[in-house]
Coordinates of C-alpha atoms in Angstrom, one line a residue:
M675 CA 94.8 130.7 99.9
V676 CA 94.1 129.5 103.4
N677 CA 94.9 125.8 102.5
K678 CA 98.2 126.8 100.9
R679 CA 99.2 128.7 104.0
R680 CA 98.3 125.7 106.2
R681 CA 100.4 123.4 104.0
L682 CA 103.3 125.8 104.1
N683 CA 103.1 126.1 107.9
Y684 CA 103.0 122.3 108.1
I685 CA 106.0 121.9 105.9
L686 CA 107.9 124.5 107.9
R687 CA 107.1 122.6 111.2
L688 CA 108.3 119.4 109.7
L689 CA 111.6 121.1 108.6
L690 CA 112.1 122.6 112.1
V691 CA 111.5 119.2 113.8
F692 CA 113.9 117.6 111.3
L693 CA 116.6 120.2 112.0
G694 CA 116.0 119.9 115.7
M695 CA 116.5 116.1 115.6
H696 CA 119.8 116.6 113.8
V697 CA 120.9 119.1 116.4
V698 CA 120.2 116.6 119.2
W699 CA 122.0 113.9 117.2
Y700 CA 125.1 116.1 116.7
V701 CA 125.2 117.0 120.4
A702 CA 124.9 113.3 121.3
Y703 CA 127.7 112.6 118.9
L704 CA 130.0 115.1 120.6
L705 CA 129.1 113.8 124.1
V706 CA 129.5 110.1 123.2
H707 CA 132.5 110.5 121.0
H708 CA 132.6 106.9 119.9
P709 CA 132.5 105.2 116.5
M710 CA 129.2 103.5 117.3
L711 CA 127.5 106.9 117.0
P712 CA 128.8 108.7 113.9
S713 CA 128.0 112.3 113.1
P714 CA 125.1 113.2 110.8
L715 CA 127.7 114.3 108.2
E716 CA 129.4 110.9 108.2
V717 CA 126.1 109.1 107.8
Y718 CA 124.9 111.3 104.9
Q719 CA 128.3 110.8 103.3
A720 CA 127.9 107.0 103.7
M721 CA 124.4 107.3 102.2
G722 CA 125.9 109.2 99.2
H723 CA 128.3 106.3 98.6
L724 CA 125.6 103.7 98.4
G725 CA 124.9 102.4 95.0
G726 CA 121.7 103.4 93.4
R727 CA 121.0 99.8 92.5
D728 CA 121.4 98.7 96.1
I729 CA 119.1 101.4 97.4
V730 CA 116.4 100.6 94.8
L731 CA 116.7 96.9 95.3
N732 CA 116.5 96.9 99.1
V733 CA 113.8 99.6 99.4
G734 CA 111.9 98.0 96.5
Y735 CA 111.8 94.6 98.2
S736 CA 110.7 96.2 101.5
L737 CA 107.9 98.2 99.8
M738 CA 106.7 95.2 97.9
R739 CA 106.3 93.2 101.2
I740 CA 104.6 96.1 102.9
F741 CA 102.1 96.7 100.1
A742 CA 101.3 93.0 99.7
G743 CA 100.7 92.6 103.4
V744 CA 98.6 95.8 103.6
L745 CA 96.6 94.8 100.6
L746 CA 95.8 91.3 101.9
A747 CA 94.9 92.7 105.3
L748 CA 92.5 95.2 103.6
I749 CA 90.8 92.6 101.5
V750 CA 90.3 90.1 104.3
G751 CA 89.7 92.7 107.0
L752 CA 87.2 94.7 104.9
L753 CA 85.1 91.7 104.0
I754 CA 85.0 90.3 107.6
G755 CA 84.4 93.8 109.1
L756 CA 81.6 94.6 106.7
L757 CA 80.0 91.2 107.4
M758 CA 80.2 91.7 111.2
G759 CA 79.0 95.3 110.9
R760 CA 76.0 94.6 108.8
S761 CA 74.9 91.2 110.2
A762 CA 74.1 90.8 113.9
L763 CA 74.3 87.0 113.4
W764 CA 77.8 87.0 111.9
N765 CA 78.9 89.6 114.5
K766 CA 77.7 87.3 117.3
L767 CA 79.5 84.3 115.8
L768 CA 82.8 86.0 114.9
D769 CA 83.1 88.5 117.8
P770 CA 84.5 86.0 120.3
V771 CA 87.0 84.7 117.7
V772 CA 88.3 88.2 117.1
Y773 CA 88.5 89.2 120.7
L774 CA 90.3 86.0 121.7
T775 CA 92.9 86.2 119.0
Y776 CA 93.4 89.9 118.8
P777 CA 95.4 90.2 122.1
V778 CA 97.9 87.6 121.0
P779 CA 101.3 89.4 120.3
K780 CA 101.7 88.9 116.6
I781 CA 105.5 89.2 116.7
A782 CA 105.5 86.1 118.9
L783 CA 103.9 84.2 116.0
L784 CA 106.9 84.8 113.8
P785 CA 108.6 81.4 114.5
V786 CA 105.3 79.6 113.9
V787 CA 104.7 81.4 110.6
M788 CA 108.2 80.6 109.4
L789 CA 107.8 77.0 110.4
F790 CA 104.7 76.6 108.4
F791 CA 105.5 78.9 105.4
G792 CA 109.3 78.9 105.3
L793 CA 111.7 81.8 105.3
G794 CA 110.6 83.3 102.0
E795 CA 108.3 86.1 101.0
T796 CA 105.1 84.4 102.1
S797 CA 106.0 84.5 105.8
K798 CA 107.1 88.1 105.7
I799 CA 103.9 89.2 103.9
L800 CA 101.7 87.2 106.3
M801 CA 103.3 88.7 109.4
I802 CA 102.5 92.2 108.1
M803 CA 99.0 91.1 107.3
L804 CA 98.5 89.7 110.8
I805 CA 99.6 92.9 112.4
L806 CA 97.0 94.9 110.5
L807 CA 94.2 92.4 110.0
F808 CA 92.4 92.4 113.4
Q809 CA 92.6 96.2 113.8
I810 CA 91.0 96.6 110.4
I811 CA 88.3 94.1 111.2
I812 CA 87.4 95.8 114.5
S813 CA 87.6 99.3 113.1
V814 CA 85.5 98.5 110.0
R815 CA 82.9 96.7 112.1
D816 CA 82.6 99.6 114.6
G817 CA 82.6 102.1 111.8
V818 CA 79.8 100.4 109.9
K819 CA 77.7 99.9 113.0
A820 CA 78.1 103.6 113.9
I821 CA 76.4 104.6 110.6
P822 CA 72.9 105.8 111.6
A823 CA 70.2 103.5 110.2
N824 CA 68.2 106.5 108.9
T825 CA 71.0 107.2 106.5
Y826 CA 70.1 104.1 104.6
D827 CA 66.4 104.9 104.9
V828 CA 67.0 108.2 103.1
L829 CA 68.6 106.4 100.2
T830 CA 65.9 103.7 100.2
S831 CA 63.2 106.5 99.9
I832 CA 64.9 107.8 96.7
G833 CA 65.1 104.3 95.2
A834 CA 68.8 103.5 95.8
G835 CA 69.7 99.8 95.5
P836 CA 72.1 97.8 97.8
G837 CA 75.1 98.6 95.6
Q838 CA 74.4 102.3 95.8
K839 CA 73.9 102.2 99.5
F840 CA 77.3 100.4 99.9
W841 CA 79.1 102.8 97.6
H842 CA 77.7 106.0 99.0
V843 CA 77.3 105.2 102.7
T844 CA 78.9 101.9 103.9
L845 CA 82.2 102.2 102.0
P846 CA 82.9 105.9 103.0
G847 CA 82.1 105.1 106.6
A848 CA 84.4 102.1 106.6
L849 CA 87.2 103.8 104.6
S850 CA 87.5 106.6 107.2
V851 CA 88.3 104.2 110.0
I852 CA 90.5 102.0 107.7
L853 CA 92.8 104.9 106.8
S854 CA 93.0 105.9 110.5
T855 CA 93.8 102.3 111.4
I856 CA 96.5 101.9 108.8
R857 CA 98.1 105.2 109.9
I858 CA 98.3 103.9 113.5
S859 CA 99.4 100.4 112.6
L860 CA 101.9 101.2 109.9
G861 CA 104.8 101.8 112.3
T862 CA 104.2 98.4 113.9
A863 CA 104.0 96.7 110.6
I864 CA 107.3 98.3 109.5
S865 CA 109.0 97.2 112.7
V866 CA 107.8 93.6 112.2
L867 CA 109.1 93.7 108.6
F868 CA 112.5 94.6 110.0
F869 CA 112.6 91.4 112.1
T870 CA 111.3 89.2 109.2
E871 CA 113.9 90.6 106.8
I872 CA 116.7 89.4 109.1
Y873 CA 116.0 85.8 108.2
G874 CA 116.2 84.0 104.9
T875 CA 116.7 86.9 102.6
E876 CA 119.4 88.9 100.9
H877 CA 117.4 92.0 100.1
G878 CA 115.4 94.4 102.1
M879 CA 116.1 97.3 104.5
G880 CA 116.2 95.0 107.5
F881 CA 118.8 92.8 105.9
F882 CA 120.8 95.9 104.8
I883 CA 120.9 97.4 108.3
M884 CA 121.8 94.1 110.0
D885 CA 124.5 93.4 107.4
A886 CA 126.1 96.8 108.0
W887 CA 125.9 96.2 111.8
L888 CA 127.6 92.8 111.6
R889 CA 130.4 94.4 109.5
L890 CA 130.8 97.2 112.1
D891 CA 130.1 99.7 109.3
Y892 CA 128.2 102.1 111.6
P893 CA 127.8 105.0 109.2
Q894 CA 126.2 102.7 106.6
M895 CA 124.0 101.1 109.3
Y896 CA 122.6 104.5 110.3
A897 CA 122.2 105.4 106.6
G898 CA 120.1 102.3 106.3
I899 CA 118.0 103.3 109.3
L900 CA 117.5 106.7 107.8
L901 CA 116.4 105.2 104.5
F902 CA 114.0 102.8 106.3
S903 CA 112.6 105.8 108.2
L904 CA 112.1 107.6 104.9
V905 CA 110.2 104.7 103.6
G906 CA 107.9 104.8 106.6
F907 CA 107.5 108.6 106.3
V908 CA 106.6 108.3 102.6
L909 CA 104.0 105.7 103.4
F910 CA 102.5 108.0 106.1
L911 CA 102.3 110.7 103.5
L912 CA 100.6 108.3 101.0
V913 CA 97.9 107.5 103.6
D914 CA 97.4 111.3 104.2
L915 CA 97.1 111.8 100.5
L916 CA 94.4 109.0 100.3
D917 CA 92.6 110.6 103.2
Y918 CA 92.7 114.0 101.5
R919 CA 91.5 112.5 98.2
F920 CA 88.7 110.3 99.4
M921 CA 87.6 111.9 102.7
K922 CA 86.7 115.3 101.4
W923 CA 83.4 115.1 103.2
R924 CA 85.2 115.3 106.6
R925 CA 86.5 118.7 105.8

């Protein structure tokens, strides 16, 4: 009963913020009074006129690139982070590499990645992976190192093997920080995806928004921005759902 009430209150707060943002938008529309800022009603009408195939195609391409980039970052980042967290030798060897490359602004690498991998899907997915990779490595390493050693001792005393220790202690400890890192980094990854979709593609929300802007179709441009924002919001909810499903011990 308490959990249901909390969820209801959370949904109500989201709706209030959503309505408040639209009120601010409408006031700005009245003050600016220019075609470059259409009213919320015009934008939603433009969204209603979009073909279902166009929406599915553009949103589908963007989601595919995001999921592929996140999956690659998770696989590589989890392996390296676990290795650094469990081995003092590997942490000593890889720590300088991570700290020297992490501060490099990843968006500045976009021309380099496109030079080496072209304008196709590979460069777009790699850019998303690069955004998330180093944060996952550092978070997983720190999360694993923060697990008390006596936790493993308890499992050893009851005869648990390395696989059981990994599954019941190391992975939950790493998963907690992974989900927090993805939640923080997802907005940046989506922003980078927007830039990558401007080049060498005919599908994706970034392409859709820029195409509408170049055609001076401002209602459709804002409709694309709203759809892109909805994609980000759904991904945030998905991370929260994974957190709720796998991190029950934190509650």
